[in-house]
Amino acid sequence: MSPTTSTTPSLVELTARADERGLAAAALACLDRCLPLLAPEATDQLRPLWLGVARAGDGWPDRLAEARSAVAAVAAPVEPEEAALVRRMLDEAPGTWAPGPLREWADTCSLAALELHHRLCAAPSPGLAEVLERCRTGGPEGVGPLADGELRRQVRVLEVLADGAAGGLRRALDLAAEGRRVVRAVRSRRARTA
């Protein structure tokens, strides 16, 4: 996509501009949306981390340990590639609340979530590398409906947290819940047709 066709910031640009709260929320929202692939019965196991984001990293290491323990208690015993990608998203969460580590985590979670949604998409679409490149740099056209929807949610989370409006974190949680419903529906459909 040429720079003249859109003035909307790309996912890469939004991530580069985000502060610690925006980066942590972006990463956590990706993880939250994909969690049903690792822990189908998961409900609010990530709540400690969301609370940590709301409190600007207060008690982050303890909250991270609590969330990891809660997810491990409900995680599926099998290790398909999709579950392994979700586990990696949680495993790579940094123990320190600082821009560098949080930006790396946000990037890891963004790419993993886009890859997972690409894998879940039954419609023909380009190869994974092309999908990731298109999504990250601004042109979601032709990447498949699930990856496109995931990209839009990722961008929206960063946007609502960047403008500093009250309720931004609540909206990020809503977007995570919306995406989780999509993943659960796709997972259920695949199970019925397997």
PDB file of C-alpha atoms in Angstrom, residues 13-184:
ATOM      1  CA  GLU A  13       3.639   3.052  13.946  1.00  0.00           C
ATOM      2  CA  LEU A  14       1.075   2.815  16.728  1.00  0.00           C
ATOM      3  CA  THR A  15       3.240   0.363  18.656  1.00  0.00           C
ATOM      4  CA  ALA A  16       6.268   2.632  18.296  1.00  0.00           C
ATOM      5  CA  ARG A  17       4.299   5.553  19.809  1.00  0.00           C
ATOM      6  CA  ALA A  18       2.702   3.628  22.681  1.00  0.00           C
ATOM      7  CA  ASP A  19       3.651   4.126  26.322  1.00  0.00           C
ATOM      8  CA  GLU A  20       4.102   1.327  28.855  1.00  0.00           C
ATOM      9  CA  ARG A  21       0.378   1.079  29.585  1.00  0.00           C
ATOM     10  CA  GLY A  22      -0.528   0.937  25.902  1.00  0.00           C
ATOM     11  CA  LEU A  23       2.149  -1.659  25.138  1.00  0.00           C
ATOM     12  CA  ALA A  24       1.173  -3.908  28.040  1.00  0.00           C
ATOM     13  CA  ALA A  25      -2.533  -3.637  27.223  1.00  0.00           C
ATOM     14  CA  ALA A  26      -1.901  -4.348  23.531  1.00  0.00           C
ATOM     15  CA  ALA A  27       0.120  -7.466  24.342  1.00  0.00           C
ATOM     16  CA  LEU A  28      -2.300  -8.644  26.995  1.00  0.00           C
ATOM     17  CA  ALA A  29      -5.331  -8.117  24.747  1.00  0.00           C
ATOM     18  CA  CYS A  30      -3.706 -10.307  22.058  1.00  0.00           C
ATOM     19  CA  LEU A  31      -2.991 -13.003  24.625  1.00  0.00           C
ATOM     20  CA  ASP A  32      -6.488 -12.735  26.071  1.00  0.00           C
ATOM     21  CA  ARG A  33      -8.135 -13.135  22.649  1.00  0.00           C
ATOM     22  CA  CYS A  34      -6.069 -16.242  21.844  1.00  0.00           C
ATOM     23  CA  LEU A  35      -6.183 -17.879  25.284  1.00  0.00           C
ATOM     24  CA  PRO A  36      -9.036 -20.301  24.398  1.00  0.00           C
ATOM     25  CA  LEU A  37      -6.604 -22.139  22.095  1.00  0.00           C
ATOM     26  CA  LEU A  38      -4.438 -23.016  25.108  1.00  0.00           C
ATOM     27  CA  ALA A  39      -7.000 -23.086  27.887  1.00  0.00           C
ATOM     28  CA  PRO A  40     -10.526 -23.652  26.506  1.00  0.00           C
ATOM     29  CA  GLU A  41     -12.084 -23.267  29.950  1.00  0.00           C
ATOM     30  CA  ALA A  42     -10.235 -20.049  30.774  1.00  0.00           C
ATOM     31  CA  THR A  43     -12.372 -17.181  31.998  1.00  0.00           C
ATOM     32  CA  ASP A  44     -10.589 -14.559  34.056  1.00  0.00           C
ATOM     33  CA  GLN A  45      -7.159 -16.104  34.600  1.00  0.00           C
ATOM     34  CA  LEU A  46      -5.548 -12.980  33.138  1.00  0.00           C
ATOM     35  CA  ARG A  47      -7.402 -10.628  35.488  1.00  0.00           C
ATOM     36  CA  PRO A  48      -4.290 -10.072  37.671  1.00  0.00           C
ATOM     37  CA  LEU A  49      -2.412  -8.749  34.635  1.00  0.00           C
ATOM     38  CA  TRP A  50      -5.281  -6.500  33.567  1.00  0.00           C
ATOM     39  CA  LEU A  51      -5.269  -5.100  37.092  1.00  0.00           C
ATOM     40  CA  GLY A  52      -1.515  -4.552  36.777  1.00  0.00           C
ATOM     41  CA  VAL A  53      -2.075  -2.579  33.564  1.00  0.00           C
ATOM     42  CA  ALA A  54      -4.802  -0.507  35.231  1.00  0.00           C
ATOM     43  CA  ARG A  55      -2.390   0.296  38.062  1.00  0.00           C
ATOM     44  CA  ALA A  56       0.494   1.232  35.737  1.00  0.00           C
ATOM     45  CA  GLY A  57       2.564  -1.840  36.535  1.00  0.00           C
ATOM     46  CA  ASP A  58       2.124  -1.780  40.306  1.00  0.00           C
ATOM     47  CA  GLY A  59       3.005  -5.262  41.598  1.00  0.00           C
ATOM     48  CA  TRP A  60       3.582  -6.470  38.018  1.00  0.00           C
ATOM     49  CA  PRO A  61       5.974  -9.396  38.793  1.00  0.00           C
ATOM     50  CA  ASP A  62       3.598 -10.856  41.390  1.00  0.00           C
ATOM     51  CA  ARG A  63       0.592 -10.377  39.118  1.00  0.00           C
ATOM     52  CA  LEU A  64       2.451 -12.093  36.285  1.00  0.00           C
ATOM     53  CA  ALA A  65       3.288 -15.082  38.473  1.00  0.00           C
ATOM     54  CA  GLU A  66      -0.336 -15.296  39.620  1.00  0.00           C
ATOM     55  CA  ALA A  67      -1.666 -15.219  36.041  1.00  0.00           C
ATOM     56  CA  ARG A  68       0.824 -17.834  34.842  1.00  0.00           C
ATOM     57  CA  SER A  69      -0.176 -20.148  37.678  1.00  0.00           C
ATOM     58  CA  ALA A  70      -3.887 -19.636  36.969  1.00  0.00           C
ATOM     59  CA  VAL A  71      -3.475 -20.349  33.239  1.00  0.00           C
ATOM     60  CA  ALA A  72      -1.339 -23.445  33.928  1.00  0.00           C
ATOM     61  CA  ALA A  73      -4.148 -24.813  36.109  1.00  0.00           C
ATOM     62  CA  VAL A  74      -6.644 -24.768  33.211  1.00  0.00           C
ATOM     63  CA  ALA A  75      -4.340 -25.238  30.195  1.00  0.00           C
ATOM     64  CA  ALA A  76      -5.044 -28.104  27.821  1.00  0.00           C
ATOM     65  CA  PRO A  77      -2.745 -31.106  28.389  1.00  0.00           C
ATOM     66  CA  VAL A  78      -1.916 -31.409  24.694  1.00  0.00           C
ATOM     67  CA  GLU A  79       0.620 -29.173  22.942  1.00  0.00           C
ATOM     68  CA  PRO A  80      -0.538 -28.466  19.383  1.00  0.00           C
ATOM     69  CA  GLU A  81       1.315 -25.705  17.570  1.00  0.00           C
ATOM     70  CA  GLU A  82      -1.471 -23.211  18.218  1.00  0.00           C
ATOM     71  CA  ALA A  83      -1.415 -23.826  21.972  1.00  0.00           C
ATOM     72  CA  ALA A  84       2.380 -23.548  21.948  1.00  0.00           C
ATOM     73  CA  LEU A  85       2.136 -20.105  20.320  1.00  0.00           C
ATOM     74  CA  VAL A  86      -0.281 -18.929  23.008  1.00  0.00           C
ATOM     75  CA  ARG A  87       1.943 -20.343  25.757  1.00  0.00           C
ATOM     76  CA  ARG A  88       4.877 -18.437  24.239  1.00  0.00           C
ATOM     77  CA  MET A  89       2.876 -15.210  24.437  1.00  0.00           C
ATOM     78  CA  LEU A  90       2.466 -15.683  28.193  1.00  0.00           C
ATOM     79  CA  ASP A  91       5.974 -17.053  28.782  1.00  0.00           C
ATOM     80  CA  GLU A  92       7.564 -14.017  27.141  1.00  0.00           C
ATOM     81  CA  ALA A  93       5.737 -11.475  29.282  1.00  0.00           C
ATOM     82  CA  PRO A  94       8.481  -9.410  30.920  1.00  0.00           C
ATOM     83  CA  GLY A  95       8.915  -9.351  34.657  1.00  0.00           C
ATOM     84  CA  THR A  96       9.783  -5.663  34.558  1.00  0.00           C
ATOM     85  CA  TRP A  97       7.461  -2.771  33.730  1.00  0.00           C
ATOM     86  CA  ALA A  98       9.656  -0.832  31.295  1.00  0.00           C
ATOM     87  CA  PRO A  99       9.207   0.399  27.694  1.00  0.00           C
ATOM     88  CA  GLY A 100      11.828  -1.832  26.048  1.00  0.00           C
ATOM     89  CA  PRO A 101      10.705  -5.210  27.411  1.00  0.00           C
ATOM     90  CA  LEU A 102       7.025  -4.296  27.081  1.00  0.00           C
ATOM     91  CA  ARG A 103       7.506  -3.248  23.438  1.00  0.00           C
ATOM     92  CA  GLU A 104       9.196  -6.583  22.684  1.00  0.00           C
ATOM     93  CA  TRP A 105       6.306  -8.397  24.349  1.00  0.00           C
ATOM     94  CA  ALA A 106       3.754  -6.354  22.413  1.00  0.00           C
ATOM     95  CA  ASP A 107       5.517  -7.238  19.153  1.00  0.00           C
ATOM     96  CA  THR A 108       5.718 -10.929  20.071  1.00  0.00           C
ATOM     97  CA  CYS A 109       2.040 -11.087  20.991  1.00  0.00           C
ATOM     98  CA  SER A 110       0.930  -9.104  17.942  1.00  0.00           C
ATOM     99  CA  LEU A 111       2.739 -11.396  15.519  1.00  0.00           C
ATOM    100  CA  ALA A 112       1.663 -14.567  17.329  1.00  0.00           C
ATOM    101  CA  ALA A 113      -1.989 -13.463  17.387  1.00  0.00           C
ATOM    102  CA  LEU A 114      -1.929 -12.589  13.689  1.00  0.00           C
ATOM    103  CA  GLU A 115      -0.317 -15.947  12.911  1.00  0.00           C
ATOM    104  CA  LEU A 116      -2.919 -17.795  14.970  1.00  0.00           C
ATOM    105  CA  HIS A 117      -5.794 -16.024  13.240  1.00  0.00           C
ATOM    106  CA  HIS A 118      -4.216 -16.745   9.868  1.00  0.00           C
ATOM    107  CA  ARG A 119      -4.010 -20.441  10.795  1.00  0.00           C
ATOM    108  CA  LEU A 120      -7.652 -20.472  11.912  1.00  0.00           C
ATOM    109  CA  CYS A 121      -8.895 -18.910   8.683  1.00  0.00           C
ATOM    110  CA  ALA A 122     -10.420 -21.492   6.383  1.00  0.00           C
ATOM    111  CA  ALA A 123     -10.567 -19.082   3.438  1.00  0.00           C
ATOM    112  CA  PRO A 124      -7.695 -19.017   0.945  1.00  0.00           C
ATOM    113  CA  SER A 125      -5.203 -16.311   1.787  1.00  0.00           C
ATOM    114  CA  PRO A 126      -1.574 -15.431   1.125  1.00  0.00           C
ATOM    115  CA  GLY A 127       1.267 -17.188   2.912  1.00  0.00           C
ATOM    116  CA  LEU A 128       1.993 -16.358   6.522  1.00  0.00           C
ATOM    117  CA  ALA A 129       4.985 -14.103   5.841  1.00  0.00           C
ATOM    118  CA  GLU A 130       2.960 -11.995   3.414  1.00  0.00           C
ATOM    119  CA  VAL A 131       0.008 -11.814   5.804  1.00  0.00           C
ATOM    120  CA  LEU A 132       2.223 -10.596   8.640  1.00  0.00           C
ATOM    121  CA  GLU A 133       3.927  -8.016   6.454  1.00  0.00           C
ATOM    122  CA  ARG A 134       0.633  -6.656   5.131  1.00  0.00           C
ATOM    123  CA  CYS A 135      -0.915  -6.504   8.580  1.00  0.00           C
ATOM    124  CA  ARG A 136       1.994  -4.908  10.349  1.00  0.00           C
ATOM    125  CA  THR A 137       2.602  -2.197   7.767  1.00  0.00           C
ATOM    126  CA  GLY A 138      -0.959  -1.142   7.125  1.00  0.00           C
ATOM    127  CA  GLY A 139      -2.640  -3.104   4.341  1.00  0.00           C
ATOM    128  CA  PRO A 140      -4.967  -5.862   5.587  1.00  0.00           C
ATOM    129  CA  GLU A 141      -6.607  -6.426   2.201  1.00  0.00           C
ATOM    130  CA  GLY A 142      -6.626 -10.062   1.175  1.00  0.00           C
ATOM    131  CA  VAL A 143      -5.250 -11.509   4.426  1.00  0.00           C
ATOM    132  CA  GLY A 144      -8.433 -13.388   5.301  1.00  0.00           C
ATOM    133  CA  PRO A 145     -11.343 -12.320   7.498  1.00  0.00           C
ATOM    134  CA  LEU A 146      -9.979 -13.624  10.796  1.00  0.00           C
ATOM    135  CA  ALA A 147      -6.537 -12.047  10.450  1.00  0.00           C
ATOM    136  CA  ASP A 148      -8.169  -8.834   9.228  1.00  0.00           C
ATOM    137  CA  GLY A 149     -10.471  -8.746  12.257  1.00  0.00           C
ATOM    138  CA  GLU A 150      -7.555  -9.408  14.594  1.00  0.00           C
ATOM    139  CA  LEU A 151      -5.519  -6.626  13.008  1.00  0.00           C
ATOM    140  CA  ARG A 152      -8.401  -4.182  13.419  1.00  0.00           C
ATOM    141  CA  ARG A 153      -8.759  -5.106  17.090  1.00  0.00           C
ATOM    142  CA  GLN A 154      -5.013  -4.677  17.669  1.00  0.00           C
ATOM    143  CA  VAL A 155      -5.043  -1.245  16.048  1.00  0.00           C
ATOM    144  CA  ARG A 156      -8.149  -0.186  17.963  1.00  0.00           C
ATOM    145  CA  VAL A 157      -6.660  -1.173  21.343  1.00  0.00           C
ATOM    146  CA  LEU A 158      -3.607   0.984  20.683  1.00  0.00           C
ATOM    147  CA  GLU A 159      -5.771   3.857  19.457  1.00  0.00           C
ATOM    148  CA  VAL A 160      -8.131   3.921  22.440  1.00  0.00           C
ATOM    149  CA  LEU A 161      -5.232   3.857  24.886  1.00  0.00           C
ATOM    150  CA  ALA A 162      -3.209   6.456  22.970  1.00  0.00           C
ATOM    151  CA  ASP A 163      -5.884   9.148  23.112  1.00  0.00           C
ATOM    152  CA  GLY A 164      -5.905   9.064  26.914  1.00  0.00           C
ATOM    153  CA  ALA A 165      -9.698   9.076  27.109  1.00  0.00           C
ATOM    154  CA  ALA A 166     -11.354   7.698  30.199  1.00  0.00           C
ATOM    155  CA  GLY A 167     -12.582   4.195  29.568  1.00  0.00           C
ATOM    156  CA  GLY A 168      -9.768   3.272  27.173  1.00  0.00           C
ATOM    157  CA  LEU A 169      -8.768   0.248  29.204  1.00  0.00           C
ATOM    158  CA  ARG A 170     -12.407  -0.834  29.502  1.00  0.00           C
ATOM    159  CA  ARG A 171     -12.677  -0.676  25.705  1.00  0.00           C
ATOM    160  CA  ALA A 172      -9.480  -2.741  25.381  1.00  0.00           C
ATOM    161  CA  LEU A 173     -11.053  -5.373  27.648  1.00  0.00           C
ATOM    162  CA  ASP A 174     -14.214  -5.338  25.531  1.00  0.00           C
ATOM    163  CA  LEU A 175     -12.157  -5.859  22.362  1.00  0.00           C
ATOM    164  CA  ALA A 176     -10.346  -8.754  24.007  1.00  0.00           C
ATOM    165  CA  ALA A 177     -13.671 -10.346  24.983  1.00  0.00           C
ATOM    166  CA  GLU A 178     -15.041  -9.834  21.471  1.00  0.00           C
ATOM    167  CA  GLY A 179     -12.007 -11.524  19.945  1.00  0.00           C
ATOM    168  CA  ARG A 180     -12.160 -14.359  22.462  1.00  0.00           C
ATOM    169  CA  ARG A 181     -15.739 -15.082  21.367  1.00  0.00           C
ATOM    170  CA  VAL A 182     -14.592 -15.237  17.734  1.00  0.00           C
ATOM    171  CA  VAL A 183     -11.774 -17.672  18.560  1.00  0.00           C
ATOM    172  CA  ARG A 184     -14.091 -19.869  20.648  1.00  0.00           C
TER     173      ARG A 184
END
